[in-house]
Coordinates of C-alpha atoms and ligand atoms in Angstrom, one line a residue:
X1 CA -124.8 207.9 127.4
X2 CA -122.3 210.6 125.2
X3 CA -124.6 213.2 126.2
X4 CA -125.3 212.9 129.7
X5 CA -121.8 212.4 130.4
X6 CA -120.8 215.7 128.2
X7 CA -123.4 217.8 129.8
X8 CA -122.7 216.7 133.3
X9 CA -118.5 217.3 132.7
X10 CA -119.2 220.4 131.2
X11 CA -121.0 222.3 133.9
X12 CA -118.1 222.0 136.5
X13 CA -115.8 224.9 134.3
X14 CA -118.7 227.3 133.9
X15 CA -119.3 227.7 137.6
X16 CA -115.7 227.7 138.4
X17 CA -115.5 230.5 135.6
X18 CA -118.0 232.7 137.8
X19 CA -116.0 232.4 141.1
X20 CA -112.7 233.0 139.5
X21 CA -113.7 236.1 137.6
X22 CA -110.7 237.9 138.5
X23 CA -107.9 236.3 137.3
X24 CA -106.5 237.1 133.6
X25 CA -108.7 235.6 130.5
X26 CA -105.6 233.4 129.1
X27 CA -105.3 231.8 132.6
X28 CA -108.9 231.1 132.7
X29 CA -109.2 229.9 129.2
X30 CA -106.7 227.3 130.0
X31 CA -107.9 226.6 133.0
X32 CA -111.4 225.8 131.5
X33 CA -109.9 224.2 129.0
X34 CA -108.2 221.5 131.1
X35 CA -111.3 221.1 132.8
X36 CA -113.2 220.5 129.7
X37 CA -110.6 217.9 127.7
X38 CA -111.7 214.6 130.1
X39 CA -114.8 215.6 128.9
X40 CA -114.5 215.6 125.5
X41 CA -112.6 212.5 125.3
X42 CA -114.7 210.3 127.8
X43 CA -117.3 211.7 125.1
X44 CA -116.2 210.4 122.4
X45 CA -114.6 207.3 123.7
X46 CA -118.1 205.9 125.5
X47 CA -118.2 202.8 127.4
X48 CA -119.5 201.0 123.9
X49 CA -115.7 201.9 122.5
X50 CA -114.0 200.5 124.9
X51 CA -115.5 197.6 125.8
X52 CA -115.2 196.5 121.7
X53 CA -111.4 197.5 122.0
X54 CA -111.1 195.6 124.5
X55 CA -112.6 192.1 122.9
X56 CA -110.4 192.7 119.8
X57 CA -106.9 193.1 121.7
X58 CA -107.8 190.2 124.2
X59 CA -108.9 188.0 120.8
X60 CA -105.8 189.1 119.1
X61 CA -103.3 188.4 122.2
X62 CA -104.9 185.5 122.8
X63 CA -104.4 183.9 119.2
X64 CA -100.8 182.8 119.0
X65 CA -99.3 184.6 115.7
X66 CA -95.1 183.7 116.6
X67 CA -93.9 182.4 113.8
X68 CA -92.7 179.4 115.1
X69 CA -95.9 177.7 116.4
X70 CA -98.2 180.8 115.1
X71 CA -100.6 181.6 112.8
X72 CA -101.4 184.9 111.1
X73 CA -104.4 184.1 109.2
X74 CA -106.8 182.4 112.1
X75 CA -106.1 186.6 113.3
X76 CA -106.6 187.8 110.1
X77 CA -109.8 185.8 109.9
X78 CA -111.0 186.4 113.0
X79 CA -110.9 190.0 111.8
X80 CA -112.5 190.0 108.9
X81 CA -115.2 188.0 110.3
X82 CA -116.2 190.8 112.8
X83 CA -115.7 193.0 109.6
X84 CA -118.2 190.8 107.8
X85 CA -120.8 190.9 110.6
X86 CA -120.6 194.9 111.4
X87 CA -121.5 194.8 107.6
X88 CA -119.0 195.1 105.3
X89 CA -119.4 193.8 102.1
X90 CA -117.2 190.4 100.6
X91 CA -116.3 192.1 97.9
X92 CA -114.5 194.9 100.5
X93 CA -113.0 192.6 102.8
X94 CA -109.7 190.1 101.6
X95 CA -107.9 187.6 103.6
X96 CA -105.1 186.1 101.6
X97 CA -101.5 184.9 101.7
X98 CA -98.4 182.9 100.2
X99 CA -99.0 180.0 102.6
X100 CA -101.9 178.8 104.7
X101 CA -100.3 179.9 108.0
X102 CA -99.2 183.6 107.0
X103 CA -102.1 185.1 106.1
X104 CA -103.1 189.0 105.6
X105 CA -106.3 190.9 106.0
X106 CA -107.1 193.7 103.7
X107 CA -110.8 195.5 104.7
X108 CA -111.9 198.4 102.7
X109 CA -114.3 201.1 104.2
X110 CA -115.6 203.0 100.7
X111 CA -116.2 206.7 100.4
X112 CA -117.0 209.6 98.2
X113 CA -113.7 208.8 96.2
X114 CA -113.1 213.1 96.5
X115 CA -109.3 212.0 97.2
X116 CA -107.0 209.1 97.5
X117 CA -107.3 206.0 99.6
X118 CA -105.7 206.5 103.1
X119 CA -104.0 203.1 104.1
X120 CA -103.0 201.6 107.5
X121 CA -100.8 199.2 108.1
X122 CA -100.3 196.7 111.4
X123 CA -98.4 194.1 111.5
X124 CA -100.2 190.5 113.2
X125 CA -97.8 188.7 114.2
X126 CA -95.4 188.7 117.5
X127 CA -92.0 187.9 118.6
X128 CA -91.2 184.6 120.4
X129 CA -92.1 184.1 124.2
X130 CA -91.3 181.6 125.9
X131 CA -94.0 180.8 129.1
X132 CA -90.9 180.3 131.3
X133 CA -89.0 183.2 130.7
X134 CA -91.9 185.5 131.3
X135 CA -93.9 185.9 135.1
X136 CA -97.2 185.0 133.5
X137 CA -98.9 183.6 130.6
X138 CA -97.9 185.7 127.6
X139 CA -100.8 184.2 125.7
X140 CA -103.0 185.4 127.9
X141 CA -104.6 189.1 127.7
X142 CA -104.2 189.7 131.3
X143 CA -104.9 193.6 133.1
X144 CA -103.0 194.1 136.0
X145 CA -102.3 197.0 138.4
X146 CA -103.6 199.4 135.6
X147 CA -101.7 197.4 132.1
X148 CA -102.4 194.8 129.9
X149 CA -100.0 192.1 129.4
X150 CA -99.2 190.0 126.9
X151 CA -97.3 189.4 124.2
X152 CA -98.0 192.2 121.3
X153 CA -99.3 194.3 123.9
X154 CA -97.1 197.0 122.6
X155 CA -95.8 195.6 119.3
X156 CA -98.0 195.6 117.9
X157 CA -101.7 194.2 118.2
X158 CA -102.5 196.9 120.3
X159 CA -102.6 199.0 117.0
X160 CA -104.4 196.4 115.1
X161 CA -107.3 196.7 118.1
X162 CA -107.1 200.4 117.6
X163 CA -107.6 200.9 113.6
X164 CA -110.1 197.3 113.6
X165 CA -112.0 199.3 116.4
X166 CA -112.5 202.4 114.6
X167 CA -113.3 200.6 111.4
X168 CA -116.4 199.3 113.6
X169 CA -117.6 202.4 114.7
X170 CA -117.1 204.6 111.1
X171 CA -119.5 201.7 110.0
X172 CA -121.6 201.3 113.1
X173 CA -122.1 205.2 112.5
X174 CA -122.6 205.3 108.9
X175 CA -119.2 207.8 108.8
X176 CA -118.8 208.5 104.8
X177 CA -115.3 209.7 104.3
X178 CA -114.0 211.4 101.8
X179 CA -111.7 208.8 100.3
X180 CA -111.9 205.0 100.9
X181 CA -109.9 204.0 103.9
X182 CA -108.0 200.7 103.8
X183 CA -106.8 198.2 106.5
X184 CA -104.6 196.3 106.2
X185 CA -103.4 194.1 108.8
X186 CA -100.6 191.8 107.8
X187 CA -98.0 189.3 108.4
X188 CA -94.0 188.8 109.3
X189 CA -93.1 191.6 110.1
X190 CA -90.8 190.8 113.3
X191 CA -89.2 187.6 111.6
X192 CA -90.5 184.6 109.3
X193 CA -90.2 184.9 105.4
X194 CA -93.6 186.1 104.4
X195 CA -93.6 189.7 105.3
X196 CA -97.1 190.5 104.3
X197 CA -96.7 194.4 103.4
X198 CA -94.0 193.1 100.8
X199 CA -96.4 190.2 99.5
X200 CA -99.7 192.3 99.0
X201 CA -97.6 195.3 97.4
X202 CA -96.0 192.1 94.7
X203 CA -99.6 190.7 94.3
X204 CA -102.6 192.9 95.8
X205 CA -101.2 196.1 94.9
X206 CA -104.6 197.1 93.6
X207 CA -106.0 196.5 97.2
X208 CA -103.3 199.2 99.1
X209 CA -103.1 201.6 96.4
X210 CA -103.1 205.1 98.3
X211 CA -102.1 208.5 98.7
X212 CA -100.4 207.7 102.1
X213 CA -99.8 205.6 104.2
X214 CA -100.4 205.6 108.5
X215 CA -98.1 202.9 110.3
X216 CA -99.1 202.8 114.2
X217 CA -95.5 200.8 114.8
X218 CA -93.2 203.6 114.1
X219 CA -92.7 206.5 115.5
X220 CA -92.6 207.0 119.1
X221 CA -95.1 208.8 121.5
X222 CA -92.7 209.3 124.4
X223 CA -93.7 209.6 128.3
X224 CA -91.6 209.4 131.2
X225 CA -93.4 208.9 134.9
X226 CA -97.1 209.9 133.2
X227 CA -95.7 212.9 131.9
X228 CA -96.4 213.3 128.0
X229 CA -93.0 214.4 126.5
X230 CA -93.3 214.2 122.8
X231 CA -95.6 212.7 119.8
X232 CA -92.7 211.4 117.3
X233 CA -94.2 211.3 114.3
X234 CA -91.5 208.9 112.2
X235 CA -91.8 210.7 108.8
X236 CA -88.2 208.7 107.1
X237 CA -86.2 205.6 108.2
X238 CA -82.8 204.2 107.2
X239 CA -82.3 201.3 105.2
X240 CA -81.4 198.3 106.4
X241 CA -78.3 196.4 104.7
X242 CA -75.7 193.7 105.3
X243 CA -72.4 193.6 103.6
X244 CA -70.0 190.1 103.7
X245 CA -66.5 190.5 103.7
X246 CA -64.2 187.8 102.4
X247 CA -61.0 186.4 102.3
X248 CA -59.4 183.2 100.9
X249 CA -56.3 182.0 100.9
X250 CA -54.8 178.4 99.7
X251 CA -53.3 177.9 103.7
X252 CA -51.0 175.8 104.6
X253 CA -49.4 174.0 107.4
X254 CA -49.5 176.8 110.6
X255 CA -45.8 175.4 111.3
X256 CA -44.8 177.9 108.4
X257 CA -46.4 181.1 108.3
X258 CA -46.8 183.2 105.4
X259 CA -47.1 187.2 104.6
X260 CA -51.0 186.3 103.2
X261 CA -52.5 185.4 106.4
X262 CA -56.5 185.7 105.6
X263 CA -57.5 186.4 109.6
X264 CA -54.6 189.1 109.1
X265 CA -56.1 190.9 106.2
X266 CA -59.3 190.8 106.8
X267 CA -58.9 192.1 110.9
X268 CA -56.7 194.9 109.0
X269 CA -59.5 195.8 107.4
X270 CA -62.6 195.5 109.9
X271 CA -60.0 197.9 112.1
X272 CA -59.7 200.3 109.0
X273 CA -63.6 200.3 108.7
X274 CA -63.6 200.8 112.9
X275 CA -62.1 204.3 112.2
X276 CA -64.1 205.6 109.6
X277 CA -66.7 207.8 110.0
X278 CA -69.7 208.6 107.6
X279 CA -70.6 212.0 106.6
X280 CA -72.3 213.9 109.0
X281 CA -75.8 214.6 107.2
X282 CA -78.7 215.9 107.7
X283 CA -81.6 215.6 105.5
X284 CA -85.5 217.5 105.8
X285 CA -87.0 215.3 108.7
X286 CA -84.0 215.4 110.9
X287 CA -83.7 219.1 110.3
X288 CA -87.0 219.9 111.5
X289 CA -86.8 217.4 114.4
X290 CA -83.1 218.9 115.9
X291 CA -84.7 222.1 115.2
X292 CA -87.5 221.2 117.6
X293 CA -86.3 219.2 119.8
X294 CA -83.4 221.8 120.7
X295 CA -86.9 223.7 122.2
X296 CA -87.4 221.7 124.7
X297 CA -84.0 219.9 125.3
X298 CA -82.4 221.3 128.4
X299 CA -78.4 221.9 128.9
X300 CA -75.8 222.0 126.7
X301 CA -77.3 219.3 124.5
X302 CA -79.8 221.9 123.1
X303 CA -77.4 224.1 121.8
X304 CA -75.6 221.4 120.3
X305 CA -78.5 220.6 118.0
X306 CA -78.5 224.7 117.0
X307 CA -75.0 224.6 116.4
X308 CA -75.3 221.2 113.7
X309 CA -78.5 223.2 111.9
X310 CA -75.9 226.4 111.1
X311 CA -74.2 226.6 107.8
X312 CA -71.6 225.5 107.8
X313 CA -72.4 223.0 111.0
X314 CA -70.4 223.5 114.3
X315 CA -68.0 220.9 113.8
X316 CA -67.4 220.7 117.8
X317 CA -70.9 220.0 118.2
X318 CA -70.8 217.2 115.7
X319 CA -68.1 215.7 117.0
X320 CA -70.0 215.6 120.8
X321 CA -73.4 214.9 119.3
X322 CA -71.3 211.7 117.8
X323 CA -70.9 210.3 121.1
X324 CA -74.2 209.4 121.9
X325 CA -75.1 206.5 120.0
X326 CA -78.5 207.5 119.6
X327 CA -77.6 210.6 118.0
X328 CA -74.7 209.7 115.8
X329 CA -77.1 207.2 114.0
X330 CA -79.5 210.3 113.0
X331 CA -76.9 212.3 111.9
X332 CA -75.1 209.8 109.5
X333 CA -75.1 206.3 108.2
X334 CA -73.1 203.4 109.8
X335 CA -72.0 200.2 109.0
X336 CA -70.8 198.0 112.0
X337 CA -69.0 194.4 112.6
X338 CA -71.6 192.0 114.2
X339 CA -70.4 189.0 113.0
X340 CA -67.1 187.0 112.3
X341 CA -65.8 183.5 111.3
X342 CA -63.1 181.9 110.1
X343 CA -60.2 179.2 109.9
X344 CA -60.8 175.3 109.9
X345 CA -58.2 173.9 111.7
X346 CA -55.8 175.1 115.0
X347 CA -52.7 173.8 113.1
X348 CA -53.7 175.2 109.5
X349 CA -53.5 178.5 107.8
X350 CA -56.8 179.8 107.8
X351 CA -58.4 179.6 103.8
X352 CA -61.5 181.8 105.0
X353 CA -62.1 184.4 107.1
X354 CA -65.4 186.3 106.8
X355 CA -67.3 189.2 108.8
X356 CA -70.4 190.4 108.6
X357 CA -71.2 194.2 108.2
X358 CA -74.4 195.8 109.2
X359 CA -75.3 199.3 107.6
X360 CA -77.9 201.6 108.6
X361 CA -78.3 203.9 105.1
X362 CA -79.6 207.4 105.5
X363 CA -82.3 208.6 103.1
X364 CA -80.9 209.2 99.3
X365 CA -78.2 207.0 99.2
X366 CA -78.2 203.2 98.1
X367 CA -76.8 199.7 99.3
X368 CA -74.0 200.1 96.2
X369 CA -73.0 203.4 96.9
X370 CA -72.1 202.4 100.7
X371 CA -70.5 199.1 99.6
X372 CA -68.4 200.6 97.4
X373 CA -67.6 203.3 100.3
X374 CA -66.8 200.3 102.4
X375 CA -64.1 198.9 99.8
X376 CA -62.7 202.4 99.1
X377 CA -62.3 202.2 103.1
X378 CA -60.8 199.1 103.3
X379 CA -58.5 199.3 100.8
X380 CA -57.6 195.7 100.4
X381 CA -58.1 194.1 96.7
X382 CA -57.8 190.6 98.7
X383 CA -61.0 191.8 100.8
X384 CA -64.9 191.0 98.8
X385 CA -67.5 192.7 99.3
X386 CA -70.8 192.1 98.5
X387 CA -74.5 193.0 99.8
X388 CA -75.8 189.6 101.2
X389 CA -79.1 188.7 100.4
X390 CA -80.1 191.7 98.1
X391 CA -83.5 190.0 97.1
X392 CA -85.2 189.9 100.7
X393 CA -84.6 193.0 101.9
X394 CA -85.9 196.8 100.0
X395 CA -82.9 197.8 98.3
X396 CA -83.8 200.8 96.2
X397 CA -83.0 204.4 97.4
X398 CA -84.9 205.2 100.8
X399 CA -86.6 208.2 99.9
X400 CA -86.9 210.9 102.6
X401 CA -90.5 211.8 103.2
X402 CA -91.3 215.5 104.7
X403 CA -93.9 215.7 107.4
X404 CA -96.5 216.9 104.9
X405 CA -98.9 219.7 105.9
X406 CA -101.9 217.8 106.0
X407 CA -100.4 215.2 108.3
X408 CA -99.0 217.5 110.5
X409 CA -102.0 220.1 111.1
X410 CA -104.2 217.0 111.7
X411 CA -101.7 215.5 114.5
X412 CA -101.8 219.1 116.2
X413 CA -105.1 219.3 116.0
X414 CA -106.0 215.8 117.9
X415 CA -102.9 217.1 119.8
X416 CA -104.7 220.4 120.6
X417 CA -107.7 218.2 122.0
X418 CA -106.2 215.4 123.9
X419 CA -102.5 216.4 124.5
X420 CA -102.3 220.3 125.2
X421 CA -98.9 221.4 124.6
X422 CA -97.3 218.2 124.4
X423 CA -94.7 218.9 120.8
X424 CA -95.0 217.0 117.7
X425 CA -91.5 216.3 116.4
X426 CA -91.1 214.5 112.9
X427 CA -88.0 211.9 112.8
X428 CA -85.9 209.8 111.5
X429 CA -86.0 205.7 112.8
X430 CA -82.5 204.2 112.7
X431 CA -84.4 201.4 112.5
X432 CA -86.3 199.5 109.8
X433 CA -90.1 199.0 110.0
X434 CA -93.0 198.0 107.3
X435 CA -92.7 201.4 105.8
X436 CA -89.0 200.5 104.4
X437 CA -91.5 198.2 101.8
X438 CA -93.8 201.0 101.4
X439 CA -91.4 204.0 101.1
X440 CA -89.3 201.6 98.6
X441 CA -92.4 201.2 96.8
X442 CA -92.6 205.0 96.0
X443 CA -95.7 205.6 99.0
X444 CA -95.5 208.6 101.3
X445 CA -95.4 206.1 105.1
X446 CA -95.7 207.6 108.5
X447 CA -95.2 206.1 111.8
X448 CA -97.8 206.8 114.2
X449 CA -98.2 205.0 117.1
X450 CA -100.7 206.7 119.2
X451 CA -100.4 205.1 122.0
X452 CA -97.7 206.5 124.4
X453 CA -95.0 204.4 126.1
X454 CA -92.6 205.3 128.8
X455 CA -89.2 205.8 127.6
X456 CA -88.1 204.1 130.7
X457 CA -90.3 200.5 130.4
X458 CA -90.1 199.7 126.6
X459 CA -90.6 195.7 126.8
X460 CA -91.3 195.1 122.9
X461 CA -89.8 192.0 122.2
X462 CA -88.7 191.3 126.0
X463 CA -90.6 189.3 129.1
X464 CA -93.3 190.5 130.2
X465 CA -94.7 192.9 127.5
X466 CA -97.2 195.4 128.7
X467 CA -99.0 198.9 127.8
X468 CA -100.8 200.8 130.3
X469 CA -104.9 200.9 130.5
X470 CA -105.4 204.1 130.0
X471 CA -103.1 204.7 126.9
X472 CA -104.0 202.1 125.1
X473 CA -107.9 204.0 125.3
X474 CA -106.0 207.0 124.7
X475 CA -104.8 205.2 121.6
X476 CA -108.2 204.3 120.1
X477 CA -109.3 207.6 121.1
X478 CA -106.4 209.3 118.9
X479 CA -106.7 207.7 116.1
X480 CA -110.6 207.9 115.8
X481 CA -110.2 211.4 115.7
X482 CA -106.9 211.4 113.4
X483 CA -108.7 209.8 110.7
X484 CA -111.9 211.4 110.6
X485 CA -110.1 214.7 110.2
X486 CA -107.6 213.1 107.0
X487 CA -110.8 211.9 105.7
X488 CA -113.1 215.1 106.0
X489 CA -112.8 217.9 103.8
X490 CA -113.5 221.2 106.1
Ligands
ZN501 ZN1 -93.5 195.6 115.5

C-alpha cells in the first residue's frame, strides 16, 4: 500500500520537471517540492493509520469522562487494554488513581536508554455538555461536512488518539528509540479535584521521570480560512493565583453612619488596584516570539513589537501594545477583580466586605511577591490579603523554559515536510495548562498541539465542539514524525 501510493505520487513532478525546463531551479525545486509533500505524508499516514486513529478518538468521545457523571479510568482502561493487546508488557503499562472514578494511564514504550525518557502528557477528561445546549449528541463521535464532533474533539482527546496511535504503530513496527517514551494520559485537568499530572508526579514520580516533557493542549497551531499561519509552540506559561481581600468592621445600625465603612475601604482599594499597572517585562520566550512574530505581522503592530525588543523599550509602543488585552497579558503580570461580596443586612453597616483577585504571574516571580505588591498598592492596613487556597494550585516560581535546540530543529524539520514555510513561534500562555504541575516540578514542558485550529472557530469548552477531518490526520501525522526524530540519534 506505502509503496504503490509513493511511487505512483512521485512520478507526476518528474515529468512536469522535463516540460518546464526553462524556468529558474529554485522555482522548480519548489515547485516539485509541493508536488511531492501529499506524497510523502499520504505515505506515511496509510489507510491502516487512520482507520486505528479513528477507533481510538470515536472510543474515547464516546466514553463519558465530565466530571460530573464521567469516568476517567473506563478511558484509561480502555487504553491500556489496546496497549496490552498490541503487546506491551504489564509490567510497562499502569492504570491507577486516588479514586475509582479518576483514573490515569501511564504506558511505557522501552528503548536503548542512550538518553532520557521523553514524556507526553493528555489530559482524559472533558468539560460539561449539556445534550440540549448543543445541535447534536456531544457523546457521540459524529463526522460531518468534513469535522468530527463531539465533546473533546479539540480539548483534548483528539491528542490522546494521536500519541495512543503512534504508540501502536512504533510497536506494530518494532521502532527502538533511543530513550524510553512515556504516555501518560490523565485525569482533571478542566475541573474536578484529582488532577492526575499532580497525583502521579506526588505518587508515580518514578513512572514520568524525564528529560522533557511534550503537552499536545498548549500551544496553538493557528489557521485562519485553511491558511496555515503559525505553529505556536507554548515553551512558558503564567501562574495562576487568587488573592482574597478583606474587610471587617463591628457595623452598626445604617441610620448612623460611620467614617469605617468596610464596602468604603475595600472599593477604595479594588479602585487603587484598577489603576495599577505591572511592570512591563519581557522574559526569553516572549522575546523570541515578538521578535518573530513582528516578521510576519502587518501594519503598525509589527513595529510596535521592534520598538518593546529595543533597550531601553519604546515606551509609546508599550503603552499601545497595552491596549490589546491579548498583548498586555504577555508583556506583564495582572491581577484582576472577578468577584465581590459583602454586607448582611439593607439597614446595617456592612461587617464584611470581600473581593476576589485573580493574578496571571509571569515567569520568575512568586504568589508572595505579587500579594505583597498588591498590599503595597492598596495601601490600606484595614484591607487582608491572603493567597486563597495555596495547597491546590502550583505555587512555586514558574520557571521560564527556552525553546531548546533540540525541540525547535525537530519542529522545523516536520515543519519543513508537512508545513513549508509556515513559522514556528515559541510563546508564552496567559493561561494555565498541565505543564504549570510539571514546570513547578522542575521538568522542561512544551505545548504542542499538532493539530491546527482556526483562530476564527475555537469551540473548546463551548456547544458544538469540533476539529476538522483532515487536521486531526494531519495531527497524527505530525506527531509520528516529531517523535521519531526526538527519539533518533542522527
Ligand atoms: Zn484541555
Amino acid at each position: 500500500m506505502n509503496a504503490s501510493l509513493h511511487s505512483k505520487n512521485t512520478s507526476h513532478p518528474q515529468k512536469s520537471l522535463r516540460a518546464l525546463s526553462t524556468i529558474p531551479i529554485a522555482l522548480l525545486a519548489a515547485f516539485a517540492l509541493a508536488l511531492m509533500l501529499p506524497a510523502t505524508m499520504r505515505a506515511q499516514l496509510d489507510a491502516s493509520a487512520r482507520q486505528l486513529s479513528r477507533e481510538i478518538f470515536q472510543q474515547l468521545v464516546e466514553i463519558n469522562t465530565t466530571d460530573s457523571v464521567g469516568n476517567t479510568t473506563i478511558a484509561a482502561q480502555a487504553m491500556a487494554d489496546r496497549l496490552l493487546a498490541a503487546g506491551y508488557p504489564a509490567a510497562d503499562v499502569f492504570v491507577g488513581g486516588p479514586t475509582p472514578k479518576k483514573g490515569n494511564m501511564v504506558a511505557r514504550l522501552r528503548g536503548t536508554g542512550a538518553r532520557k525518557p521523553l514524556l507526553m502528557i493528555c489530559h482524559l477528561d472533558v468539560v460539561e455538555a449539556r445534550r440540549e445546549d448543543w445541535s447534536v449528541d456531544p457523546f457521540k463521535f459524529l463526522e460531518k461536512d468534513g469535522y468530527f464532533y463531539g465533546r473533546g474533539t479539540s480539548d483534548i482527546k483528539d491528542g490522546d488518539a494521536i500519541l495512543m496511535t503512534m504508540m501502536l504503530r512504533f510497536k506494530k513496527e518494532g521502532f527502538q528509540p533511543d530513550r524510553d517514551l512515556i504516555l501518560a494520559l490523565t485525569a482533571d485537568e478542566e475541573g474536578g479535584d484529582f488532577n492526575g499530572v499532580d497525583w502521579l508526579l506526588k505518587n508515580h514520580g518514578d513512572l514520568i521521570d524525564a528529560e522533557y516533557i511534550l503537552n499536545p493542549d498548549a500551544g496553538n497551531f493557528e489557521s485562519e480560512n485553511g491558511k496555515k499561519l503559525l505553529l505556536g509552540i507554548e515553551a512558558s506559561e503564567k501562574l495562576y493565583a487568587d488573592f482574597t481581600l478583606e474587610v471587617t468592621d463591628k457595623g452598626g445600625h445604617s441610620s448612623e453612619p460611620t467614617a469605617n465603612n468596610a464596602i468604603y475601604h475595600l472599593a477604595d482599594g479594588l479602585v487603587k488596584l484598577q489603576h495599577f499597572q505591572f511592570p512591563f517585562e519581557l522574559n526569553d520566550v516572549t522575546r523570541e516570539y515578538f521578535k518573530r512574530k513582528a516578521a510576519i505581522q502587518v501594519g503598525e503592530t509589527g513595529a510596535e513589537f521592534i520598538a518593546i525588543l529595543k533597550t531601553p523599550p519604546d515606551q509609546t509602543a508599550i503603552a499601545k501594545l497595552s491596549e490589546s488585552p491579548f498583548y498586555n497579558a504577555r508583556i506583564r503580570t495582572t491581577c484582576v477583580a472577578t468577584r465581590l461580596e459583602g454586607g448582611h443586612a439593607y439597614n446595617a453597616l456592612p461587617q464584611m466586605a470581600r473581593a476576589n483577585i485573580n493574578c496571571r504571574i509571569l515567569p520568575g516571580h512568586s504568589a508572595e511577591e505579587v500579594r505583597q505588591q498588591v498590599a503595597k498598592v492598596v495601601d490600606d492596613p484595614q484591607i487582608s490579603i491572603a493567597q486563597r487556597d495555596p495547597d491546590r494550585a502550583p505555587t512555586k516560581i514558574n520557571p521560564t523554559t527556552q525553546l531548546g535546540p533540540e525541540m525547535i530543529s525537530a519542529i522545523e524539520k516536520v515543519r519543513d515536510q508537512m508545513w513549508p514555510g509556515v513559522p514556528v513561534m515559541p510563546e508564552m500562555d496567559a493561561g494555565a495548562s498541565d505543564g504549570a504541575f510539571t514546570r513547578s516540578a522542575g521538568i522542561t514542558t512544551y505545548g504542542v498541539p499538532g493539530v491546527f485550529g482556526d483562530i476564527n472557530d475555537d469551540r473548546a469548552h463551548g456547544r458544538d465542539e469540533r476539529t476538522q477531518v483532515s487536521d486531526f490526520y494531519e495531527g497524527v501525522d505530525f506527531y509520528y514524525r516529531l517523535v521519531k526524530i526526538l527519539s533518533t540519534k542522527n
